[in-house]
mmCIF file of C-alpha atoms in Angstrom:
data_model
loop_
_atom_site.group_PDB
_atom_site.id
_atom_site.type_symbol
_atom_site.label_atom_id
_atom_site.label_comp_id
_atom_site.label_asym_id
_atom_site.label_seq_id
_atom_site.Cartn_x
_atom_site.Cartn_y
_atom_site.Cartn_z
ATOM 1 C CA UNK A 1444 0.000 0.000 0.000
ATOM 2 C CA UNK A 1445 1.371 3.419 -0.955
ATOM 3 C CA UNK A 1446 1.754 5.682 2.071
ATOM 4 C CA UNK A 1447 1.057 9.412 2.165
ATOM 5 C CA UNK A 1448 4.732 10.308 2.013
ATOM 6 C CA UNK A 1449 5.226 8.304 -1.188
ATOM 7 C CA UNK A 1450 2.147 9.888 -2.720
ATOM 8 C CA UNK A 1451 3.508 13.311 -1.813
ATOM 9 C CA UNK A 1452 6.859 12.539 -3.435
ATOM 10 C CA UNK A 1453 5.133 11.289 -6.592
ATOM 11 C CA UNK A 1454 2.938 14.366 -6.691
ATOM 12 C CA UNK A 1455 5.958 16.618 -6.207
ATOM 13 C CA UNK A 1456 7.874 14.881 -8.997
ATOM 14 C CA UNK A 1457 4.883 15.194 -11.317
ATOM 15 C CA UNK A 1458 4.543 18.874 -10.516
ATOM 16 C CA UNK A 1459 8.267 19.454 -11.062
ATOM 17 C CA UNK A 1460 8.142 17.721 -14.451
ATOM 18 C CA UNK A 1461 5.072 19.695 -15.454
ATOM 19 C CA UNK A 1462 6.887 22.929 -14.639
ATOM 20 C CA UNK A 1463 9.964 21.795 -16.580
ATOM 21 C CA UNK A 1464 7.882 20.691 -19.580
ATOM 22 C CA UNK A 1465 5.968 23.952 -19.677
ATOM 23 C CA UNK A 1466 9.233 25.867 -19.706
ATOM 24 C CA UNK A 1467 10.968 23.706 -22.302
ATOM 25 C CA UNK A 1468 7.986 23.621 -24.692
ATOM 26 C CA UNK A 1469 7.841 27.416 -24.751
ATOM 27 C CA UNK A 1470 11.545 28.186 -25.302
ATOM 28 C CA UNK A 1471 12.269 31.110 -27.597
ATOM 29 C CA UNK A 1472 15.783 31.742 -28.869
ATOM 30 C CA UNK A 1473 16.277 35.264 -30.168
ATOM 31 C CA UNK A 1474 16.262 35.457 -33.945
ATOM 32 C CA UNK A 1475 18.863 37.433 -35.864
ATOM 33 C CA UNK A 1476 16.649 40.531 -36.114
ATOM 34 C CA UNK A 1477 16.053 40.393 -32.347
ATOM 35 C CA UNK A 1478 19.746 40.488 -31.449
ATOM 36 C CA UNK A 1479 21.273 43.851 -30.481
ATOM 37 C CA UNK A 1480 22.270 45.998 -33.420
ATOM 38 C CA UNK A 1481 24.970 47.712 -31.391
ATOM 39 C CA UNK A 1482 28.404 46.124 -31.192
ATOM 40 C CA UNK A 1483 29.204 44.322 -27.959
ATOM 41 C CA UNK A 1484 32.265 43.987 -25.804
ATOM 42 C CA UNK A 1485 33.354 40.503 -24.778
ATOM 43 C CA UNK A 1486 31.726 40.562 -21.341
ATOM 44 C CA UNK A 1487 28.436 41.673 -22.904
ATOM 45 C CA UNK A 1488 28.682 38.905 -25.491
ATOM 46 C CA UNK A 1489 29.276 36.289 -22.790
ATOM 47 C CA UNK A 1490 26.281 37.439 -20.731
ATOM 48 C CA UNK A 1491 24.005 37.444 -23.754
ATOM 49 C CA UNK A 1492 24.975 33.944 -24.870
ATOM 50 C CA UNK A 1493 24.654 32.582 -21.339
ATOM 51 C CA UNK A 1494 21.198 34.124 -20.998
ATOM 52 C CA UNK A 1495 20.016 32.869 -24.389
ATOM 53 C CA UNK A 1496 21.084 29.298 -23.629
ATOM 54 C CA UNK A 1497 20.143 29.237 -19.954
ATOM 55 C CA UNK A 1498 17.433 26.668 -20.746
ATOM 56 C CA UNK A 1499 20.035 23.934 -21.171
ATOM 57 C CA UNK A 1500 22.269 24.841 -18.246
ATOM 58 C CA UNK A 1501 22.443 22.243 -15.471
ATOM 59 C CA UNK A 1502 22.533 22.992 -11.745
ATOM 60 C CA UNK A 1503 26.028 23.956 -10.574
ATOM 61 C CA UNK A 1504 27.273 23.913 -14.178
ATOM 62 C CA UNK A 1505 30.085 26.284 -15.056
ATOM 63 C CA UNK A 1506 29.367 29.104 -17.550
ATOM 64 C CA UNK A 1507 28.425 27.829 -20.987
ATOM 65 C CA UNK A 1508 31.000 30.107 -22.598
ATOM 66 C CA UNK A 1509 34.033 32.032 -21.361
ATOM 67 C CA UNK A 1510 36.358 34.613 -22.836
ATOM 68 C CA UNK A 1511 39.083 32.033 -23.350
ATOM 69 C CA UNK A 1512 36.635 29.818 -25.236
ATOM 70 C CA UNK A 1513 35.693 32.642 -27.585
ATOM 71 C CA UNK A 1514 39.374 33.449 -28.193
ATOM 72 C CA UNK A 1515 39.977 29.770 -28.940
ATOM 73 C CA UNK A 1516 37.099 29.726 -31.459
ATOM 74 C CA UNK A 1517 38.679 32.699 -33.222
ATOM 75 C CA UNK A 1518 42.116 31.013 -33.278
ATOM 76 C CA UNK A 1519 40.548 27.856 -34.725
ATOM 77 C CA UNK A 1520 38.807 29.971 -37.375
ATOM 78 C CA UNK A 1521 35.435 28.698 -36.188
ATOM 79 C CA UNK A 1522 34.248 32.311 -36.153
ATOM 80 C CA UNK A 1523 35.601 35.602 -37.486
ATOM 81 C CA UNK A 1524 37.755 37.774 -35.265
ATOM 82 C CA UNK A 1525 36.198 40.791 -33.563
ATOM 83 C CA UNK A 1526 36.900 44.255 -34.919
ATOM 84 C CA UNK A 1527 38.601 46.456 -32.321
ATOM 85 C CA UNK A 1528 37.497 44.043 -29.593
ATOM 86 C CA UNK A 1529 33.836 44.488 -30.501
ATOM 87 C CA UNK A 1530 31.384 41.798 -31.572
ATOM 88 C CA UNK A 1531 28.484 42.126 -34.009
ATOM 89 C CA UNK A 1532 25.265 40.139 -34.334
ATOM 90 C CA UNK A 1533 27.062 37.752 -36.666
ATOM 91 C CA UNK A 1534 29.599 37.001 -33.934
ATOM 92 C CA UNK A 1535 26.745 36.330 -31.503
ATOM 93 C CA UNK A 1536 25.239 33.843 -33.986
ATOM 94 C CA UNK A 1537 28.531 32.008 -34.357
ATOM 95 C CA UNK A 1538 29.084 31.713 -30.608
ATOM 96 C CA UNK A 1539 25.502 30.557 -29.982
ATOM 97 C CA UNK A 1540 25.792 27.887 -32.670
ATOM 98 C CA UNK A 1541 29.132 26.655 -31.352
ATOM 99 C CA UNK A 1542 27.809 26.415 -27.784
ATOM 100 C CA UNK A 1543 24.728 24.522 -28.944
ATOM 101 C CA UNK A 1544 26.457 22.013 -31.208
ATOM 102 C CA UNK A 1545 29.336 21.504 -28.780
ATOM 103 C CA UNK A 1546 26.809 19.843 -26.480
ATOM 104 C CA UNK A 1547 26.636 16.850 -28.827
ATOM 105 C CA UNK A 1548 29.683 17.214 -31.092
ATOM 106 C CA UNK A 1549 33.407 17.620 -30.538
ATOM 107 C CA UNK A 1550 34.881 21.044 -31.222
ATOM 108 C CA UNK A 1551 36.587 19.555 -34.296
ATOM 109 C CA UNK A 1552 33.218 18.376 -35.642
ATOM 110 C CA UNK A 1553 31.609 21.721 -34.853
ATOM 111 C CA UNK A 1554 34.407 23.469 -36.730
ATOM 112 C CA UNK A 1555 33.905 21.262 -39.788
ATOM 113 C CA UNK A 1556 30.141 21.789 -39.725
ATOM 114 C CA UNK A 1557 30.428 25.569 -39.526
ATOM 115 C CA UNK A 1558 33.041 25.598 -42.282
ATOM 116 C CA UNK A 1559 30.623 23.628 -44.466
ATOM 117 C CA UNK A 1560 27.965 26.278 -43.826
ATOM 118 C CA UNK A 1561 30.394 29.067 -44.713
ATOM 119 C CA UNK A 1562 31.633 27.319 -47.861
ATOM 120 C CA UNK A 1563 28.075 26.687 -49.075
ATOM 121 C CA UNK A 1564 27.526 30.436 -49.327
ATOM 122 C CA UNK A 1565 24.407 30.287 -47.187
ATOM 123 C CA UNK A 1566 22.402 33.248 -46.012
ATOM 124 C CA UNK A 1567 23.711 33.293 -42.433
ATOM 125 C CA UNK A 1568 20.749 35.183 -41.009
ATOM 126 C CA UNK A 1569 18.260 32.722 -42.475
ATOM 127 C CA UNK A 1570 20.352 29.679 -41.542
ATOM 128 C CA UNK A 1571 20.624 30.879 -37.943
ATOM 129 C CA UNK A 1572 16.877 31.561 -37.726
ATOM 130 C CA UNK A 1573 16.149 28.133 -39.208
ATOM 131 C CA UNK A 1574 18.377 26.528 -36.578
ATOM 132 C CA UNK A 1575 16.622 28.352 -33.736
ATOM 133 C CA UNK A 1576 13.175 27.384 -35.023
ATOM 134 C CA UNK A 1577 14.162 23.740 -35.523
ATOM 135 C CA UNK A 1578 15.639 23.464 -32.023
ATOM 136 C CA UNK A 1579 12.562 24.989 -30.403
ATOM 137 C CA UNK A 1580 10.405 22.508 -32.297
ATOM 138 C CA UNK A 1581 12.639 19.549 -31.386
ATOM 139 C CA UNK A 1582 12.595 20.519 -27.692
ATOM 140 C CA UNK A 1583 8.813 20.807 -27.753
ATOM 141 C CA UNK A 1584 8.589 17.323 -29.251
ATOM 142 C CA UNK A 1585 10.857 15.887 -26.555
ATOM 143 C CA UNK A 1586 9.098 17.456 -23.601
ATOM 144 C CA UNK A 1587 5.495 17.351 -24.888
ATOM 145 C CA UNK A 1588 4.623 14.176 -22.995
ATOM 146 C CA UNK A 1589 1.303 13.579 -21.245
ATOM 147 C CA UNK A 1590 -2.313 14.657 -21.733
ATOM 148 C CA UNK A 1591 -1.578 18.299 -20.898
ATOM 149 C CA UNK A 1592 0.909 18.794 -23.727
ATOM 150 C CA UNK A 1593 0.545 18.517 -27.472
ATOM 151 C CA UNK A 1594 3.540 17.940 -29.718
ATOM 152 C CA UNK A 1595 4.024 20.633 -32.382
ATOM 153 C CA UNK A 1596 2.568 19.944 -35.795
ATOM 154 C CA UNK A 1597 5.682 21.330 -37.501
ATOM 155 C CA UNK A 1598 8.692 19.057 -37.827
ATOM 156 C CA UNK A 1599 12.176 20.380 -36.945
ATOM 157 C CA UNK A 1600 13.145 20.845 -40.612
ATOM 158 C CA UNK A 1601 16.041 22.998 -41.810
ATOM 159 C CA UNK A 1602 15.463 24.903 -45.061
ATOM 160 C CA UNK A 1603 18.833 26.233 -46.174
ATOM 161 C CA UNK A 1604 19.102 28.894 -48.877
ATOM 162 C CA UNK A 1605 21.927 30.955 -50.332
ATOM 163 C CA UNK A 1606 22.186 34.740 -50.371
ATOM 164 C CA UNK A 1607 19.972 34.927 -53.485
ATOM 165 C CA UNK A 1608 17.238 32.903 -51.812
ATOM 166 C CA UNK A 1609 17.863 29.774 -53.869
ATOM 167 C CA UNK A 1610 17.336 26.437 -52.111
ATOM 168 C CA UNK A 1611 20.625 24.731 -51.292
ATOM 169 C CA UNK A 1612 20.304 21.087 -52.287
ATOM 170 C CA UNK A 1613 22.854 19.203 -50.208
ATOM 171 C CA UNK A 1614 23.267 16.853 -47.277
ATOM 172 C CA UNK A 1615 24.045 19.827 -45.056
ATOM 173 C CA UNK A 1616 20.444 20.546 -44.089
ATOM 174 C CA UNK A 1617 19.845 16.916 -43.124
ATOM 175 C CA UNK A 1618 23.109 16.891 -41.145
ATOM 176 C CA UNK A 1619 22.101 19.984 -39.180
ATOM 177 C CA UNK A 1620 18.623 18.529 -38.591
ATOM 178 C CA UNK A 1621 20.185 15.365 -37.155
ATOM 179 C CA UNK A 1622 22.449 17.430 -34.889
ATOM 180 C CA UNK A 1623 19.468 19.483 -33.677
ATOM 181 C CA UNK A 1624 17.388 16.379 -32.885
ATOM 182 C CA UNK A 1625 20.351 14.835 -31.058
ATOM 183 C CA UNK A 1626 20.842 18.044 -29.090
ATOM 184 C CA UNK A 1627 17.188 18.171 -28.043
ATOM 185 C CA UNK A 1628 17.329 14.527 -26.935
ATOM 186 C CA UNK A 1629 20.461 15.125 -24.869
ATOM 187 C CA UNK A 1630 18.971 18.208 -23.238
ATOM 188 C CA UNK A 1631 15.900 16.123 -22.351
ATOM 189 C CA UNK A 1632 17.985 13.374 -20.751
ATOM 190 C CA UNK A 1633 20.182 15.843 -18.853
ATOM 191 C CA UNK A 1634 17.236 17.842 -17.511
ATOM 192 C CA UNK A 1635 15.243 14.754 -16.477
ATOM 193 C CA UNK A 1636 18.236 13.285 -14.641
ATOM 194 C CA UNK A 1637 18.868 16.630 -12.939
ATOM 195 C CA UNK A 1638 15.200 16.701 -11.928
ATOM 196 C CA UNK A 1639 15.582 13.243 -10.392
ATOM 197 C CA UNK A 1640 18.730 14.269 -8.535
ATOM 198 C CA UNK A 1641 16.953 17.296 -7.091
ATOM 199 C CA UNK A 1642 14.010 15.149 -5.957
ATOM 200 C CA UNK A 1643 16.333 12.609 -4.338
ATOM 201 C CA UNK A 1644 18.176 15.333 -2.460
ATOM 202 C CA UNK A 1645 14.886 16.554 -0.981
ATOM 203 C CA UNK A 1646 13.680 13.137 0.197
ATOM 204 C CA UNK A 1647 13.790 12.680 3.993
ATOM 205 C CA UNK A 1648 16.091 10.041 5.446
ATOM 206 C CA UNK A 1649 14.083 6.949 6.391
ATOM 207 C CA UNK A 1650 14.671 4.722 9.377
ATOM 208 C CA UNK A 1651 15.869 1.855 7.229
ATOM 209 C CA UNK A 1652 18.892 3.685 5.884
ATOM 210 C CA UNK A 1653 22.382 3.044 7.150
ATOM 211 C CA UNK A 1654 23.255 5.610 9.850
ATOM 212 C CA UNK A 1655 25.855 8.165 8.894
ATOM 213 C CA UNK A 1656 28.721 9.253 11.103
ATOM 214 C CA UNK A 1657 26.569 12.128 12.368
ATOM 215 C CA UNK A 1658 23.560 9.951 13.282
ATOM 216 C CA UNK A 1659 25.194 6.647 14.256
ATOM 217 C CA UNK A 1660 25.101 5.885 18.030
ATOM 218 C CA UNK A 1661 28.371 6.048 19.928
ATOM 219 C CA UNK A 1662 29.955 2.630 20.556
ATOM 220 C CA UNK A 1663 29.542 1.119 23.997
ATOM 221 C CA UNK A 1664 32.661 1.270 26.175
ATOM 222 C CA UNK A 1665 34.792 -1.855 26.339
ATOM 223 C CA UNK A 1666 35.026 -3.836 29.594
ATOM 224 C CA UNK A 1667 38.547 -2.549 30.199
ATOM 225 C CA UNK A 1668 37.438 1.017 29.675
ATOM 226 C CA UNK A 1669 34.511 0.531 32.077
ATOM 227 C CA UNK A 1670 36.716 -0.896 34.870
ATOM 228 C CA UNK A 1671 39.307 1.802 34.314
ATOM 229 C CA UNK A 1672 36.728 4.331 35.534
#
């Protein structure tokens, strides 16, 4: 028979998941036109990227991006160098994409993928917006579980076009789609496990558990120690 405490824990876990699902199915990543038009300094860039991707940060996780990381991306030619230590919206797009894909790919793979995008002559603004839309859709599909949530009708499809608006017919769009779906699945697993860890940490210690050093009774004195008194 399930006791009241177990029912309370189950109810709490259900409520926590509902809150998480509601948040993850309504994620909005700023599109290119929504990014600041003014040039940013490095510390401003770091804060913006961390805020934009806060939905995938885990408890006690270190910052998603640091100044040394950005400098490394520039040295690896993953992104263009800043002009007079200032970063434009294009730089923000590059850093966001690197941070996202690095969750499921090695930095070498991310570099190759971004180079493929650059070499294909794609419209960067459109490609970035397509990526954001696809990831939001993929996250909604992952977390839309249960009678209170409905999976989106739109599939996380990437429609890549060049600067003239012509459709780019290549394997690149399918590759990015696969990376986006993998990213959404990993975020789901990470967030669900973190939710379980948080619930476990809040559970009260039951009488059947092994006593810790703080709760274990002191050992009884030995016969010699008793007679010595």
